[in-house]
Tab-separated table of C-alpha atoms in Angstrom:
chain	number	residue	atom	x	y	z
A	1	MET	CA	-33.237	-17.271	31.416
A	2	ARG	CA	-32.405	-19.191	28.238
A	3	LYS	CA	-35.909	-18.685	26.848
A	4	TYR	CA	-35.547	-14.895	27.175
A	5	VAL	CA	-32.166	-14.981	25.402
A	6	SER	CA	-33.848	-16.878	22.561
A	7	LEU	CA	-36.664	-14.336	22.521
A	8	PHE	CA	-34.205	-11.453	22.353
A	9	THR	CA	-32.360	-13.122	19.461
A	10	TYR	CA	-35.664	-13.504	17.629
A	11	GLU	CA	-36.585	-9.864	18.330
A	12	ALA	CA	-33.215	-8.626	17.060
A	13	LYS	CA	-33.684	-10.527	13.794
A	14	THR	CA	-37.180	-9.063	13.445
A	15	ILE	CA	-35.863	-5.517	13.862
A	16	PHE	CA	-32.867	-5.844	11.551
A	17	ARG	CA	-34.748	-7.528	8.693
A	18	ASP	CA	-37.013	-4.482	8.236
A	19	PRO	CA	-35.262	-1.247	7.132
A	20	VAL	CA	-38.067	0.868	8.607
A	21	ASN	CA	-37.651	-0.689	12.061
A	22	LEU	CA	-33.878	-0.351	11.800
A	23	TYR	CA	-34.226	3.340	10.918
A	24	MET	CA	-36.497	3.935	13.912
A	25	CYS	CA	-34.097	2.045	16.152
A	26	LEU	CA	-31.237	4.280	15.043
A	27	PHE	CA	-33.262	7.506	15.281
A	28	PRO	CA	-31.701	8.537	18.636
A	29	VAL	CA	-28.355	8.649	16.810
A	30	ILE	CA	-29.926	10.917	14.190
A	31	VAL	CA	-31.244	13.220	16.939
A	32	LEU	CA	-27.750	13.282	18.487
A	33	ILE	CA	-26.250	14.345	15.151
A	34	LEU	CA	-28.868	17.097	14.842
A	35	SER	CA	-28.377	18.327	18.410
A	36	SER	CA	-24.576	18.219	18.285
A	37	PHE	CA	-23.841	19.542	14.808
A	38	VAL	CA	-26.908	20.904	12.963
A	39	PHE	CA	-28.632	22.863	15.753
A	40	PRO	CA	-25.388	24.578	16.891
A	41	LYS	CA	-24.872	25.784	13.310
A	42	ILE	CA	-28.360	27.318	13.365
A	43	ILE	CA	-27.613	28.989	16.710
A	44	GLU	CA	-24.320	30.413	15.411
A	45	SER	CA	-26.064	31.846	12.344
A	46	MET	CA	-28.502	33.853	14.482
A	47	ASP	CA	-27.957	37.442	15.601
A	48	SER	CA	-26.786	37.294	19.216
A	49	VAL	CA	-28.226	40.790	19.792
A	50	GLN	CA	-31.756	39.389	19.538
A	51	GLU	CA	-31.430	37.495	22.825
A	52	SER	CA	-35.148	36.786	23.247
A	53	THR	CA	-35.419	35.246	19.772
A	54	LEU	CA	-32.300	33.201	20.410
A	55	GLN	CA	-33.720	31.944	23.700
A	56	VAL	CA	-37.026	30.850	22.134
A	57	THR	CA	-35.211	29.106	19.276
A	58	MET	CA	-32.912	27.317	21.701
A	59	LEU	CA	-35.819	26.174	23.869
A	60	LEU	CA	-37.594	24.793	20.791
A	61	MET	CA	-34.452	22.882	19.881
A	62	LEU	CA	-34.237	21.510	23.410
A	63	VAL	CA	-37.861	20.328	23.203
A	64	VAL	CA	-37.030	18.491	19.980
A	65	ILE	CA	-33.970	16.914	21.631
A	66	LEU	CA	-35.956	15.851	24.700
A	67	ALA	CA	-39.131	14.693	22.945
A	68	PHE	CA	-38.145	13.018	19.693
A	69	GLY	CA	-35.355	10.749	20.909
A	70	SER	CA	-37.792	8.149	22.223
A	71	PHE	CA	-40.836	8.906	20.063
A	72	PHE	CA	-39.651	6.873	17.080
A	73	LEU	CA	-38.820	3.924	19.308
A	74	ALA	CA	-42.496	3.958	20.305
A	75	ALA	CA	-43.366	3.858	16.609
A	76	MET	CA	-41.037	0.882	16.158
A	77	ALA	CA	-42.722	-0.903	19.082
A	78	ALA	CA	-46.127	-0.248	17.513
A	79	PHE	CA	-45.037	-1.621	14.125
A	80	LEU	CA	-43.606	-4.764	15.730
A	81	LEU	CA	-46.814	-5.369	17.690
A	82	VAL	CA	-49.064	-4.718	14.697
A	83	GLU	CA	-46.959	-7.164	12.677
A	84	HIS	CA	-47.773	-9.840	15.257
A	85	LYS	CA	-51.458	-9.030	14.876
A	86	ASP	CA	-51.218	-9.148	11.072
A	87	GLU	CA	-49.427	-12.489	11.035
A	88	HIS	CA	-51.415	-13.928	13.969
A	89	THR	CA	-48.197	-14.962	15.718
A	90	LEU	CA	-49.578	-13.928	19.107
A	91	ASN	CA	-51.822	-16.977	18.827
A	92	THR	CA	-48.736	-19.188	18.751
A	93	ILE	CA	-46.948	-17.297	21.511
A	94	ALA	CA	-49.985	-17.592	23.788
A	95	VAL	CA	-49.493	-21.372	24.148
A	96	THR	CA	-45.764	-21.185	24.894
A	97	PRO	CA	-44.380	-21.226	28.482
A	98	VAL	CA	-43.797	-17.471	28.275
A	99	GLY	CA	-47.412	-16.767	27.300
A	100	ALA	CA	-48.726	-13.752	25.432
A	101	SER	CA	-48.686	-11.480	28.496
A	102	GLY	CA	-45.156	-12.572	29.443
A	103	TYR	CA	-43.911	-12.051	25.893
A	104	LEU	CA	-45.541	-8.618	25.757
A	105	ALA	CA	-43.937	-7.656	29.091
A	106	PHE	CA	-40.549	-8.830	27.788
A	107	LYS	CA	-40.961	-6.894	24.553
A	108	MET	CA	-41.942	-3.673	26.318
A	109	THR	CA	-39.072	-4.056	28.786
A	110	TYR	CA	-36.385	-4.090	26.114
A	111	ILE	CA	-38.130	-1.255	24.222
A	112	TYR	CA	-38.093	0.727	27.479
A	113	LEU	CA	-34.402	-0.012	28.052
A	114	MET	CA	-33.600	1.009	24.474
A	115	SER	CA	-35.495	4.252	25.048
A	116	VAL	CA	-33.659	5.006	28.300
A	117	LEU	CA	-30.303	4.285	26.667
A	118	GLY	CA	-31.207	6.419	23.636
A	119	ILE	CA	-32.168	9.406	25.792
A	120	ILE	CA	-28.966	9.137	27.826
A	121	VAL	CA	-26.860	8.933	24.654
A	122	ILE	CA	-28.601	11.974	23.140
A	123	LEU	CA	-28.360	14.237	26.194
A	124	SER	CA	-24.934	13.211	27.458
A	125	GLY	CA	-23.561	13.208	23.906
A	126	THR	CA	-24.943	16.679	23.215
A	127	LYS	CA	-23.555	17.952	26.528
A	128	TRP	CA	-20.122	16.521	25.745
A	129	ILE	CA	-19.897	17.440	22.052
A	130	ALA	CA	-21.734	20.776	21.842
A	131	GLY	CA	-22.854	21.755	25.339
A	132	ASP	CA	-21.054	25.102	25.150
A	133	LYS	CA	-23.056	26.046	22.033
A	134	TYR	CA	-26.343	26.132	23.953
A	135	THR	CA	-25.753	29.428	25.734
A	136	VAL	CA	-28.221	32.101	26.861
A	137	TRP	CA	-27.147	35.330	28.571
A	138	GLY	CA	-23.586	34.045	28.704
A	139	ALA	CA	-24.522	30.893	30.642
A	140	SER	CA	-24.309	27.388	29.195
A	141	LEU	CA	-27.618	25.563	29.644
A	142	PHE	CA	-25.936	22.156	29.865
A	143	GLU	CA	-23.681	23.298	32.719
A	144	ARG	CA	-26.718	23.118	35.004
A	145	THR	CA	-27.262	19.434	34.201
A	146	ASP	CA	-25.184	16.466	35.268
A	147	MET	CA	-25.524	12.731	34.684
A	148	SER	CA	-27.936	12.336	37.606
A	149	HIS	CA	-30.409	14.740	35.952
A	150	ILE	CA	-29.985	13.031	32.582
A	151	VAL	CA	-30.421	9.500	33.970
A	152	PHE	CA	-33.407	10.497	36.136
A	153	PHE	CA	-35.077	12.134	33.132
A	154	ALA	CA	-34.330	9.116	30.899
A	155	VAL	CA	-35.725	6.610	33.410
A	156	ILE	CA	-38.975	8.578	33.806
A	157	HIS	CA	-39.523	9.822	30.261
A	158	GLY	CA	-38.607	6.412	28.831
A	159	ILE	CA	-41.777	4.901	30.335
A	160	PHE	CA	-43.800	6.894	27.810
A	161	THR	CA	-42.201	4.957	24.918
A	162	PRO	CA	-43.719	1.484	25.516
A	163	ALA	CA	-46.990	3.045	26.720
A	164	LEU	CA	-47.413	4.979	23.474
A	165	GLY	CA	-46.353	1.981	21.381
A	166	LEU	CA	-48.933	-0.245	23.077
A	167	LEU	CA	-51.738	2.283	22.581
A	168	GLN	CA	-50.893	2.778	18.905
A	169	ALA	CA	-50.794	-0.969	18.286
A	170	ALA	CA	-53.964	-1.663	20.300
A	171	PHE	CA	-56.163	0.500	18.084
A	172	ALA	CA	-54.487	-0.335	14.756
A	173	ALA	CA	-55.940	-3.305	12.898
A	174	ASN	CA	-53.060	-3.445	10.407
A	175	LYS	CA	-49.833	-1.685	9.428
A	176	VAL	CA	-51.652	0.926	7.342
A	177	GLU	CA	-53.788	1.952	10.301
A	178	GLY	CA	-50.721	1.717	12.527
A	179	PHE	CA	-48.871	4.184	10.333
A	180	ALA	CA	-51.857	6.546	10.454
A	181	PHE	CA	-52.001	6.357	14.258
A	182	ILE	CA	-48.267	6.976	14.493
A	183	LYS	CA	-48.525	10.060	12.274
A	184	GLY	CA	-51.458	11.378	14.279
A	185	SER	CA	-49.831	10.796	17.651
A	186	GLY	CA	-46.750	12.610	16.356
A	187	LEU	CA	-48.502	15.761	17.509
A	188	LEU	CA	-47.865	14.570	21.067
A	189	ALA	CA	-44.167	15.093	20.521
A	190	LEU	CA	-44.826	18.737	19.634
A	191	VAL	CA	-47.163	19.533	22.545
A	192	PRO	CA	-44.300	20.329	24.961
A	193	ALA	CA	-43.274	23.154	22.623
A	194	LEU	CA	-46.352	25.047	23.822
A	195	MET	CA	-44.876	25.357	27.300
A	196	ILE	CA	-42.345	27.936	26.117
A	197	LEU	CA	-45.189	30.356	25.313
A	198	GLU	CA	-45.811	33.081	27.876
A	199	THR	CA	-49.414	31.876	28.281
A	200	PHE	CA	-48.250	28.557	29.714
A	201	GLN	CA	-45.530	29.898	32.007
A	202	GLY	CA	-47.787	30.246	35.060
A	203	GLY	CA	-50.632	28.138	36.419
A	204	LEU	CA	-52.004	27.492	32.935
A	205	GLN	CA	-49.005	25.263	32.262
A	206	TYR	CA	-50.879	22.484	34.048
A	207	VAL	CA	-53.502	22.459	31.311
A	208	LEU	CA	-50.778	20.763	29.267
A	209	GLY	CA	-50.378	18.239	32.077
A	210	ILE	CA	-53.050	16.080	30.486
A	211	PHE	CA	-50.337	15.058	28.018
A	212	PRO	CA	-48.068	12.468	29.679
A	213	ASN	CA	-44.850	13.743	28.101
A	214	PHE	CA	-45.360	17.251	29.535
A	215	TRP	CA	-44.136	16.572	33.069
A	216	ALA	CA	-40.654	15.183	32.539
A	217	ILE	CA	-39.842	17.582	29.692
A	218	LYS	CA	-41.059	20.584	31.704
A	219	GLY	CA	-38.877	19.565	34.626
A	220	MET	CA	-35.829	19.157	32.394
A	221	LEU	CA	-36.403	22.502	30.639
A	222	LEU	CA	-36.509	24.262	34.016
A	223	GLN	CA	-33.265	22.524	34.908
A	224	PHE	CA	-31.715	23.881	31.722
A	225	LEU	CA	-33.102	27.390	32.104
A	226	PRO	CA	-34.664	28.230	35.508
A	227	VAL	CA	-37.618	30.592	35.314
A	228	GLU	CA	-38.794	32.265	38.491
A	229	ASN	CA	-42.510	31.558	38.831
A	230	GLU	CA	-44.530	30.646	41.911
A	231	ALA	CA	-46.526	28.114	39.887
A	232	ASN	CA	-43.448	26.066	39.017
A	233	LEU	CA	-42.538	22.878	40.852
A	234	SER	CA	-39.079	21.474	41.446
A	235	PHE	CA	-37.271	19.233	38.959
A	236	ALA	CA	-37.862	16.167	41.150
A	237	LYS	CA	-41.595	16.862	41.597
A	238	TYR	CA	-42.207	17.301	37.872
A	239	LEU	CA	-40.491	14.000	37.155
A	240	LEU	CA	-42.186	12.211	40.041
A	241	ILE	CA	-45.644	13.227	38.779
A	242	GLY	CA	-44.641	12.294	35.251
A	243	GLY	CA	-43.400	8.911	36.426
A	244	VAL	CA	-46.634	8.057	38.241
A	245	TYR	CA	-48.730	9.258	35.291
A	246	ASN	CA	-46.726	7.256	32.745
A	247	VAL	CA	-46.751	4.075	34.839
A	248	ILE	CA	-50.559	4.282	35.116
A	249	LEU	CA	-50.767	4.886	31.360
A	250	LEU	CA	-48.435	1.954	30.666
A	251	ILE	CA	-50.494	-0.435	32.803
A	252	ALA	CA	-53.712	0.720	31.126
A	253	ALA	CA	-52.175	0.444	27.633
A	254	TYR	CA	-50.894	-3.056	28.434
A	255	GLY	CA	-54.381	-4.172	29.434
A	256	ILE	CA	-56.042	-2.511	26.434
A	257	PHE	CA	-53.660	-4.155	23.986
A	258	LEU	CA	-54.163	-7.640	25.490
A	259	LYS	CA	-57.917	-7.125	25.406
A	260	LYS	CA	-58.014	-5.961	21.798
A	261	ALA	CA	-55.450	-8.397	20.426
A	262	ARG	CA	-56.986	-11.541	18.967
A	263	TYR	CA	-55.199	-14.722	19.783
């Protein structure tokens, strides 16, 4: 146990000494500020008569809240892993009692826990501070969610964070390439926005299922605003599929990174 405490102390120092990593670590707080204060101001400035426009805008904001809270933690994980590759410190870690694979598992575990905590803080904080501002047709969207929905979503969607971080770091040879991969994979965070289009409301929604962050976000959006459609699954089924998909992706990303990393 003591060796993992020492590892965590080392990791904390690594994060706090780099302003970029610190910014990414605090990004969930930034999303919470946006969702609780900035987005409600935008909603209040819109014409309530145009209900359909208001609904689309609100759904887009919800996608941002659900998707971006953990995305930047994945970027932080990628930067930390690429730094190890740049400085060849994995070579040193490989001969320690923890081993490279054990250290990597430890690192991804605390990144995952940070992601889960960040998602819970964002959603529960938004519900508590400005939940009544997210209203469509006189009904508050956050009234349909409780802590069980939020925690279930966080536990499942959080798996995507270390998986994405591992994949970004595996294919990046240095920090410059890592930054390029992070920018490119940023499109993944925007993919769920497509599900609010009429085209992807029915069976065609599952075309987006190739993207691992689709499933949990789709389930949570339907919990916020139920849409009657025979093609839709239940909240639990969307998250269950997303959980299985993300676990498989995480295991594959873990193996790819270990294979590509040079010790």
